[in-house]
Structure formats: C-alpha cells, structure tokens
Amino acid sequence: GAVVSQHPSWVICKSGTSVKIECRSLDFQATTMFWYRQFPKQSLMLMATSNEGSKATYEQGVEKDKFLINHASLTLSTLTVTSAHPEDSSFYICSARKATGSSGANVLTFGAGSRLTVL
Amino acid sequence: GIQVEQSPPDLILQEGANSTLRCNFSDSVNNLQWFHQNPWGQLINLFYIPSGTKQNGRLSATTVATERYSLLYISSSQTTDSGVYFCAVEIRQAGTALIFGKGTTLSVSS
C-alpha cells in the first residue's frame, strides 16, 4: 500500500523561530503533494500544492513567504513555517498522490499530521 | 469553487445502532473519498468511491455522481467508531487536491 510519513509529530517552538515539517512517501513516488492546515474542531483547509521540481501553488490567503514549501525529490516535500507566531499554532497534514498512470494514482494518502505549538 | 456539505454535523448513537452520513457536492467530481479522523488526528481512508457502491465490513458507501451526493452507512455501531468523518472531493481536473467537507462528529456510547 501507499504510506506517507510525516515528521515531526509534535513540535513546540518559541515565537520568532522557524520550524520545518517533512512529508515523505515511503513506498511510492509522489509527483504531487498537498499541504493542509486544521484548526481545532474544524475541517482541513488546503494551503498549497507542491509539485516536484517546481514552485508550489498557494491557495488564496496563504502567505507564501510565511509557509515555504520545497518539493526537491519525488519522495520528499517540506513545509517551513518561518518566524512562527502563536497564531500559526495548528495541525498541519500532508498528502501525496502517486505518479499519474500508476496503480492507485487517484487515491490521496495522508500523513499522520504535525501538531505545531508556538509559545 | 466546489462546495462540499456534510450532514448531520453531529450524531450521537447508542452502541449497536445504525447510521447514515450524507455528503452533497456542488459540481462534477473526479474523486470522492470518505475518511475517519481518529483522536490523534490521523486520517484513515475508508473508501475511494467516485461512483457506485462499496462495502467493507460494517461500513458501506454509495455515491450517485449524477445527483451529486454520497452516503456512508455505519451498521451495528461500536464505541471505536467515534470520531470525525470527512467526505472529500476532487474536481474534474487531474492532479488537483481533495476539498473537504466540515465533517460529521460521531459519538457512540455503550
């Protein structure tokens, strides 16, 4: 099956610091990965689409300079929250799609999420 | 953009009861998935069901794409079924993300 690993699961940082979250597809190549954000008791909101080897596409209202996304390989995408502030505290979840044409390419697989707390 | 509406928002059941969760969407979709989010936040994929009917144990799902809705059936509910159930759809364009509904919070008591 398709497995997506996300690291770290939990992170606490001081206001003003930067935090990097990794999303890895363990047993498949992912040309496209997606980053979501979820506030308590709310739904998942799409932040950006990450395509291997190109710039990420951000959803309206998401600051690209605040949330830096890098998709340097077919198995790894990273989200860096720069100069984090308490309002950035949230649950961040990534998902990955297999390369087009491969078996199961229509099904998105999700990581376990990363809970960020900014003090 | 596409709208995804789930009902009911909250559902409280006694163990053993059956339930139906509904998902309406406003446009044609290429993909529809049902998820269960556990207390730790992990999204568990229940069904990939852009159309038709599927069953997996006590769970089954039906999507009527022409009428733009999907139903998730839970039979003989157990306390472990508690959590949030999300419906998510992908619009008819390859490679796009899933757009999530607001979810149904299910509480099953013994």
PDB file of C-alpha atoms in Angstrom:
ATOM      1  CA  GLY A   1       0.000   0.000   0.000  1.00  0.00           C
ATOM      2  CA  ALA A   2       0.891   3.668  -0.125  1.00  0.00           C
ATOM      3  CA  VAL A   3       2.442   5.071   3.045  1.00  0.00           C
ATOM      4  CA  VAL A   4       3.143   8.713   3.826  1.00  0.00           C
ATOM      5  CA  SER A   5       5.368   9.579   6.762  1.00  0.00           C
ATOM      6  CA  GLN A   6       5.291  12.986   8.390  1.00  0.00           C
ATOM      7  CA  HIS A   7       7.849  14.293  10.851  1.00  0.00           C
ATOM      8  CA  PRO A   8       7.837  15.618  13.492  1.00  0.00           C
ATOM      9  CA  SER A   9       4.516  14.579  15.012  1.00  0.00           C
ATOM     10  CA  TRP A  10       4.711  17.245  17.677  1.00  0.00           C
ATOM     11  CA  VAL A  11       6.778  20.404  17.840  1.00  0.00           C
ATOM     12  CA  ILE A  12       6.857  23.254  20.324  1.00  0.00           C
ATOM     13  CA  CYS A  13       8.826  26.332  19.454  1.00  0.00           C
ATOM     14  CA  LYS A  14       9.348  29.884  20.610  1.00  0.00           C
ATOM     15  CA  SER A  15       7.802  32.797  18.797  1.00  0.00           C
ATOM     16  CA  GLY A  16      10.065  34.090  16.025  1.00  0.00           C
ATOM     17  CA  THR A  17      11.771  30.800  15.246  1.00  0.00           C
ATOM     18  CA  SER A  18      11.313  28.692  12.113  1.00  0.00           C
ATOM     19  CA  VAL A  19      10.044  25.134  12.040  1.00  0.00           C
ATOM     20  CA  LYS A  20      10.443  22.574   9.260  1.00  0.00           C
ATOM     21  CA  ILE A  21       7.985  19.725   8.721  1.00  0.00           C
ATOM     22  CA  GLU A  22       8.847  16.823   6.434  1.00  0.00           C
ATOM     23  CA  CYS A  23       6.485  14.724   4.364  1.00  0.00           C
ATOM     24  CA  ARG A  24       7.841  11.556   2.778  1.00  0.00           C
ATOM     25  CA  SER A  25       6.224   8.987   0.526  1.00  0.00           C
ATOM     26  CA  LEU A  26       7.817   5.748   1.709  1.00  0.00           C
ATOM     27  CA  ASP A  27       6.904   3.210  -0.929  1.00  0.00           C
ATOM     28  CA  PHE A  28       5.930   5.246  -3.974  1.00  0.00           C
ATOM     29  CA  GLN A  29       6.978   8.255  -5.965  1.00  0.00           C
ATOM     30  CA  ALA A  30       4.791  11.314  -5.490  1.00  0.00           C
ATOM     31  CA  THR A  31       4.913  13.928  -8.198  1.00  0.00           C
ATOM     32  CA  THR A  32       2.342  15.984  -6.310  1.00  0.00           C
ATOM     33  CA  MET A  33       1.960  16.570  -2.610  1.00  0.00           C
ATOM     34  CA  PHE A  34      -0.553  18.745  -0.800  1.00  0.00           C
ATOM     35  CA  TRP A  35      -0.342  20.608   2.495  1.00  0.00           C
ATOM     36  CA  TYR A  36      -3.377  21.169   4.677  1.00  0.00           C
ATOM     37  CA  ARG A  37      -3.973  23.005   7.923  1.00  0.00           C
ATOM     38  CA  GLN A  38      -6.561  22.092  10.529  1.00  0.00           C
ATOM     39  CA  PHE A  39      -7.623  24.201  13.495  1.00  0.00           C
ATOM     40  CA  PRO A  40      -9.304  22.517  16.479  1.00  0.00           C
ATOM     41  CA  LYS A  41     -12.752  21.148  15.701  1.00  0.00           C
ATOM     42  CA  GLN A  42     -12.585  22.412  12.142  1.00  0.00           C
ATOM     43  CA  SER A  43     -12.114  20.864   8.740  1.00  0.00           C
ATOM     44  CA  LEU A  44      -8.930  20.555   6.711  1.00  0.00           C
ATOM     45  CA  MET A  45      -8.101  23.621   4.664  1.00  0.00           C
ATOM     46  CA  LEU A  46      -5.834  23.288   1.648  1.00  0.00           C
ATOM     47  CA  MET A  47      -2.776  25.523   1.935  1.00  0.00           C
ATOM     48  CA  ALA A  48      -0.748  24.675  -1.144  1.00  0.00           C
ATOM     49  CA  THR A  49       0.001  22.187  -3.887  1.00  0.00           C
ATOM     50  CA  SER A  50       3.588  21.062  -4.167  1.00  0.00           C
ATOM     51  CA  ASN A  51       4.899  19.711  -7.474  1.00  0.00           C
ATOM     52  CA  GLU A  52       8.289  18.040  -7.689  1.00  0.00           C
ATOM     53  CA  GLY A  53      10.866  20.312  -9.244  1.00  0.00           C
ATOM     54  CA  SER A  54       8.690  23.398  -9.490  1.00  0.00           C
ATOM     55  CA  LYS A  55       7.323  26.150  -7.286  1.00  0.00           C
ATOM     56  CA  ALA A  56       4.391  25.427  -5.056  1.00  0.00           C
ATOM     57  CA  THR A  57       0.956  26.801  -5.828  1.00  0.00           C
ATOM     58  CA  TYR A  58      -0.580  28.517  -2.819  1.00  0.00           C
ATOM     59  CA  GLU A  59      -4.260  28.908  -2.052  1.00  0.00           C
ATOM     60  CA  GLN A  60      -5.712  32.358  -1.717  1.00  0.00           C
ATOM     61  CA  GLY A  61      -4.920  33.902   1.640  1.00  0.00           C
ATOM     62  CA  VAL A  62      -1.893  31.699   2.368  1.00  0.00           C
ATOM     63  CA  GLU A  63       1.334  33.676   2.702  1.00  0.00           C
ATOM     64  CA  LYS A  64       3.988  32.027   0.570  1.00  0.00           C
ATOM     65  CA  ASP A  65       6.788  33.835   2.398  1.00  0.00           C
ATOM     66  CA  LYS A  66       5.469  32.578   5.715  1.00  0.00           C
ATOM     67  CA  PHE A  67       4.941  28.985   4.634  1.00  0.00           C
ATOM     68  CA  LEU A  68       7.854  27.892   2.474  1.00  0.00           C
ATOM     69  CA  ILE A  69       7.313  24.678   0.551  1.00  0.00           C
ATOM     70  CA  ASN A  70      10.045  22.704  -1.149  1.00  0.00           C
ATOM     71  CA  HIS A  71       9.485  19.525  -3.180  1.00  0.00           C
ATOM     72  CA  ALA A  72      13.022  18.664  -4.192  1.00  0.00           C
ATOM     73  CA  SER A  73      12.533  14.964  -4.865  1.00  0.00           C
ATOM     74  CA  LEU A  74       9.803  12.526  -5.809  1.00  0.00           C
ATOM     75  CA  THR A  75       9.566  11.301  -2.201  1.00  0.00           C
ATOM     76  CA  LEU A  76      10.014  14.400  -0.073  1.00  0.00           C
ATOM     77  CA  SER A  77       8.228  17.690   0.413  1.00  0.00           C
ATOM     78  CA  THR A  78       8.956  20.092   3.262  1.00  0.00           C
ATOM     79  CA  LEU A  79       6.917  22.871   4.822  1.00  0.00           C
ATOM     80  CA  THR A  80       8.835  25.522   6.728  1.00  0.00           C
ATOM     81  CA  VAL A  81       6.887  27.891   8.956  1.00  0.00           C
ATOM     82  CA  THR A  82       9.085  30.960   9.116  1.00  0.00           C
ATOM     83  CA  SER A  83       9.155  33.392  12.027  1.00  0.00           C
ATOM     84  CA  ALA A  84       6.401  31.438  13.721  1.00  0.00           C
ATOM     85  CA  HIS A  85       3.857  33.196  15.907  1.00  0.00           C
ATOM     86  CA  PRO A  86       1.215  31.806  18.273  1.00  0.00           C
ATOM     87  CA  GLU A  87      -1.478  32.197  15.603  1.00  0.00           C
ATOM     88  CA  ASP A  88       0.472  29.711  13.440  1.00  0.00           C
ATOM     89  CA  SER A  89      -0.194  27.026  16.039  1.00  0.00           C
ATOM     90  CA  SER A  90      -2.192  24.367  14.255  1.00  0.00           C
ATOM     91  CA  PHE A  91      -2.276  20.799  12.971  1.00  0.00           C
ATOM     92  CA  TYR A  92      -0.506  20.506   9.615  1.00  0.00           C
ATOM     93  CA  ILE A  93      -1.209  17.482   7.415  1.00  0.00           C
ATOM     94  CA  CYS A  94       0.381  16.483   4.147  1.00  0.00           C
ATOM     95  CA  SER A  95      -0.909  14.164   1.487  1.00  0.00           C
ATOM     96  CA  ALA A  96       0.654  12.606  -1.550  1.00  0.00           C
ATOM     97  CA  ARG A  97      -0.525  11.315  -4.896  1.00  0.00           C
ATOM     98  CA  LYS A  98       1.184   8.593  -6.843  1.00  0.00           C
ATOM     99  CA  ALA A  99       2.607   9.443 -10.227  1.00  0.00           C
ATOM    100  CA  THR A 100      -0.072   9.692 -12.911  1.00  0.00           C
ATOM    101  CA  GLY A 101      -0.665   6.397 -14.638  1.00  0.00           C
ATOM    102  CA  SER A 102       0.475   4.232 -11.752  1.00  0.00           C
ATOM    103  CA  SER A 103      -1.870   1.946  -9.883  1.00  0.00           C
ATOM    104  CA  GLY A 104      -3.898   3.841  -7.299  1.00  0.00           C
ATOM    105  CA  ALA A 105      -2.954   7.258  -8.648  1.00  0.00           C
ATOM    106  CA  ASN A 106      -6.444   8.590  -7.944  1.00  0.00           C
ATOM    107  CA  VAL A 107      -6.295   7.908  -4.207  1.00  0.00           C
ATOM    108  CA  LEU A 108      -4.686  10.504  -1.968  1.00  0.00           C
ATOM    109  CA  THR A 109      -2.784   9.171   1.026  1.00  0.00           C
ATOM    110  CA  PHE A 110      -2.349  11.311   4.132  1.00  0.00           C
ATOM    111  CA  GLY A 111       0.400  11.608   6.679  1.00  0.00           C
ATOM    112  CA  ALA A 112      -0.338  11.404  10.387  1.00  0.00           C
ATOM    113  CA  GLY A 113      -0.018  15.150  10.822  1.00  0.00           C
ATOM    114  CA  SER A 114       2.257  17.502  12.730  1.00  0.00           C
ATOM    115  CA  ARG A 115       0.959  19.468  15.686  1.00  0.00           C
ATOM    116  CA  LEU A 116       2.724  22.819  16.000  1.00  0.00           C
ATOM    117  CA  THR A 117       2.534  24.893  19.158  1.00  0.00           C
ATOM    118  CA  VAL A 118       4.182  28.302  19.127  1.00  0.00           C
ATOM    119  CA  LEU A 119       4.780  29.841  22.538  1.00  0.00           C
TER     120      LEU A 119
ATOM    121  CA  GLY B   1     -15.022  26.694  -6.042  1.00  0.00           C
ATOM    122  CA  ILE B   2     -16.759  23.449  -5.328  1.00  0.00           C
ATOM    123  CA  GLN B   3     -18.878  23.255  -2.183  1.00  0.00           C
ATOM    124  CA  VAL B   4     -18.961  20.130  -0.028  1.00  0.00           C
ATOM    125  CA  GLU B   5     -21.694  19.888   2.586  1.00  0.00           C
ATOM    126  CA  GLN B   6     -21.959  17.143   5.152  1.00  0.00           C
ATOM    127  CA  SER B   7     -24.882  16.275   7.363  1.00  0.00           C
ATOM    128  CA  PRO B   8     -25.595  15.915  10.149  1.00  0.00           C
ATOM    129  CA  PRO B   9     -22.805  17.918  11.808  1.00  0.00           C
ATOM    130  CA  ASP B  10     -23.114  15.884  14.992  1.00  0.00           C
ATOM    131  CA  LEU B  11     -24.529  12.448  15.678  1.00  0.00           C
ATOM    132  CA  ILE B  12     -24.946  10.645  18.985  1.00  0.00           C
ATOM    133  CA  LEU B  13     -25.711   6.931  18.952  1.00  0.00           C
ATOM    134  CA  GLN B  14     -26.082   4.029  21.296  1.00  0.00           C
ATOM    135  CA  GLU B  15     -23.841   1.089  20.594  1.00  0.00           C
ATOM    136  CA  GLY B  16     -25.453  -1.241  18.083  1.00  0.00           C
ATOM    137  CA  ALA B  17     -27.398   1.444  16.233  1.00  0.00           C
ATOM    138  CA  ASN B  18     -27.122   2.113  12.525  1.00  0.00           C
ATOM    139  CA  SER B  19     -26.451   5.492  10.947  1.00  0.00           C
ATOM    140  CA  THR B  20     -26.248   7.259   7.610  1.00  0.00           C
ATOM    141  CA  LEU B  21     -23.950  10.180   6.910  1.00  0.00           C
ATOM    142  CA  ARG B  22     -24.528  12.319   3.849  1.00  0.00           C
ATOM    143  CA  CYS B  23     -22.235  14.352   1.608  1.00  0.00           C
ATOM    144  CA  ASN B  24     -23.550  16.734  -1.050  1.00  0.00           C
ATOM    145  CA  PHE B  25     -21.256  18.372  -3.559  1.00  0.00           C
ATOM    146  CA  SER B  26     -21.909  21.206  -5.957  1.00  0.00           C
ATOM    147  CA  ASP B  27     -20.053  20.116  -9.105  1.00  0.00           C
ATOM    148  CA  SER B  28     -18.932  17.064 -11.032  1.00  0.00           C
ATOM    149  CA  VAL B  29     -16.084  15.253  -9.312  1.00  0.00           C
ATOM    150  CA  ASN B  30     -13.225  13.056 -10.393  1.00  0.00           C
ATOM    151  CA  ASN B  31     -12.658  11.543  -6.989  1.00  0.00           C
ATOM    152  CA  LEU B  32     -14.529  11.186  -3.724  1.00  0.00           C
ATOM    153  CA  GLN B  33     -13.081   9.722  -0.555  1.00  0.00           C
ATOM    154  CA  TRP B  34     -14.521   9.121   2.903  1.00  0.00           C
ATOM    155  CA  PHE B  35     -12.183   9.416   5.885  1.00  0.00           C
ATOM    156  CA  HIS B  36     -12.350   8.742   9.589  1.00  0.00           C
ATOM    157  CA  GLN B  37     -10.147  11.002  11.684  1.00  0.00           C
ATOM    158  CA  ASN B  38      -9.088   9.317  14.888  1.00  0.00           C
ATOM    159  CA  PRO B  39      -8.487  11.147  18.193  1.00  0.00           C
ATOM    160  CA  TRP B  40      -4.805  11.571  17.324  1.00  0.00           C
ATOM    161  CA  GLY B  41      -5.629  13.312  14.062  1.00  0.00           C
ATOM    162  CA  GLN B  42      -4.729  10.529  11.667  1.00  0.00           C
ATOM    163  CA  LEU B  43      -6.970  10.383   8.625  1.00  0.00           C
ATOM    164  CA  ILE B  44      -7.968   6.834   7.835  1.00  0.00           C
ATOM    165  CA  ASN B  45      -9.137   6.345   4.275  1.00  0.00           C
ATOM    166  CA  LEU B  46     -12.420   4.417   4.372  1.00  0.00           C
ATOM    167  CA  PHE B  47     -13.496   4.459   0.751  1.00  0.00           C
ATOM    168  CA  TYR B  48     -12.420   5.744  -2.608  1.00  0.00           C
ATOM    169  CA  ILE B  49     -15.814   5.981  -4.263  1.00  0.00           C
ATOM    170  CA  PRO B  50     -16.368   8.453  -7.104  1.00  0.00           C
ATOM    171  CA  SER B  51     -19.414   6.407  -8.096  1.00  0.00           C
ATOM    172  CA  GLY B  52     -21.225   3.211  -7.238  1.00  0.00           C
ATOM    173  CA  THR B  53     -21.382   1.229  -4.025  1.00  0.00           C
ATOM    174  CA  LYS B  54     -18.698  -0.390  -1.913  1.00  0.00           C
ATOM    175  CA  GLN B  55     -18.773  -2.324   1.328  1.00  0.00           C
ATOM    176  CA  ASN B  56     -16.105  -3.043   3.897  1.00  0.00           C
ATOM    177  CA  GLY B  57     -17.325  -4.925   6.939  1.00  0.00           C
ATOM    178  CA  ARG B  58     -19.854  -2.836   8.851  1.00  0.00           C
ATOM    179  CA  LEU B  59     -19.263   0.146   6.617  1.00  0.00           C
ATOM    180  CA  SER B  60     -20.602   0.780   3.165  1.00  0.00           C
ATOM    181  CA  ALA B  61     -20.762   3.778   0.884  1.00  0.00           C
ATOM    182  CA  THR B  62     -22.760   4.804  -2.127  1.00  0.00           C
ATOM    183  CA  THR B  63     -22.094   7.693  -4.482  1.00  0.00           C
ATOM    184  CA  VAL B  64     -24.659   8.870  -7.005  1.00  0.00           C
ATOM    185  CA  ALA B  65     -22.468  11.090  -9.130  1.00  0.00           C
ATOM    186  CA  THR B  66     -25.293  12.287 -11.397  1.00  0.00           C
ATOM    187  CA  GLU B  67     -27.164  13.621  -8.359  1.00  0.00           C
ATOM    188  CA  ARG B  68     -24.006  14.847  -6.625  1.00  0.00           C
ATOM    189  CA  TYR B  69     -24.225  13.103  -3.312  1.00  0.00           C
ATOM    190  CA  SER B  70     -22.630  10.292  -1.390  1.00  0.00           C
ATOM    191  CA  LEU B  71     -23.780   8.320   1.636  1.00  0.00           C
ATOM    192  CA  LEU B  72     -21.761   6.489   4.275  1.00  0.00           C
ATOM    193  CA  TYR B  73     -23.569   3.764   6.194  1.00  0.00           C
ATOM    194  CA  ILE B  74     -22.369   2.504   9.546  1.00  0.00           C
ATOM    195  CA  SER B  75     -24.145  -0.570  10.835  1.00  0.00           C
ATOM    196  CA  SER B  76     -24.069  -2.004  14.361  1.00  0.00           C
ATOM    197  CA  SER B  77     -22.008   0.933  15.560  1.00  0.00           C
ATOM    198  CA  GLN B  78     -19.289   0.428  18.165  1.00  0.00           C
ATOM    199  CA  THR B  79     -17.628   2.875  20.536  1.00  0.00           C
ATOM    200  CA  THR B  80     -14.495   2.663  18.422  1.00  0.00           C
ATOM    201  CA  ASP B  81     -16.443   4.194  15.539  1.00  0.00           C
ATOM    202  CA  SER B  82     -16.480   7.506  17.406  1.00  0.00           C
ATOM    203  CA  GLY B  83     -14.628  10.357  15.765  1.00  0.00           C
ATOM    204  CA  VAL B  84     -14.995  12.726  12.860  1.00  0.00           C
ATOM    205  CA  TYR B  85     -15.997  11.501   9.420  1.00  0.00           C
ATOM    206  CA  PHE B  86     -14.973  13.597   6.460  1.00  0.00           C
ATOM    207  CA  CYS B  87     -16.079  13.496   2.885  1.00  0.00           C
ATOM    208  CA  ALA B  88     -13.594  14.970   0.401  1.00  0.00           C
ATOM    209  CA  VAL B  89     -13.867  15.510  -3.327  1.00  0.00           C
ATOM    210  CA  GLU B  90     -11.564  16.291  -6.195  1.00  0.00           C
ATOM    211  CA  ILE B  91     -12.896  18.356  -9.070  1.00  0.00           C
ATOM    212  CA  ARG B  92     -12.761  17.069 -12.617  1.00  0.00           C
ATOM    213  CA  GLN B  93      -9.174  18.102 -13.287  1.00  0.00           C
ATOM    214  CA  ALA B  94      -6.325  15.673 -12.941  1.00  0.00           C
ATOM    215  CA  GLY B  95      -3.847  16.258 -10.156  1.00  0.00           C
ATOM    216  CA  THR B  96      -5.882  18.603  -8.007  1.00  0.00           C
ATOM    217  CA  ALA B  97      -6.273  18.388  -4.269  1.00  0.00           C
ATOM    218  CA  LEU B  98      -9.138  16.985  -2.248  1.00  0.00           C
ATOM    219  CA  ILE B  99     -11.559  19.565  -0.899  1.00  0.00           C
ATOM    220  CA  PHE B 100     -13.021  18.588   2.461  1.00  0.00           C
ATOM    221  CA  GLY B 101     -16.455  18.996   3.933  1.00  0.00           C
ATOM    222  CA  LYS B 102     -16.819  20.182   7.526  1.00  0.00           C
ATOM    223  CA  GLY B 103     -17.270  16.674   8.795  1.00  0.00           C
ATOM    224  CA  THR B 104     -19.718  14.747  10.948  1.00  0.00           C
ATOM    225  CA  THR B 105     -18.733  14.169  14.564  1.00  0.00           C
ATOM    226  CA  LEU B 106     -19.980  10.775  15.689  1.00  0.00           C
ATOM    227  CA  SER B 107     -20.197   9.771  19.326  1.00  0.00           C
ATOM    228  CA  VAL B 108     -21.111   6.182  20.128  1.00  0.00           C
ATOM    229  CA  SER B 109     -21.823   5.346  23.742  1.00  0.00           C
ATOM    230  CA  SER B 110     -22.034   1.922  25.366  1.00  0.00           C
TER     231      SER B 110
END
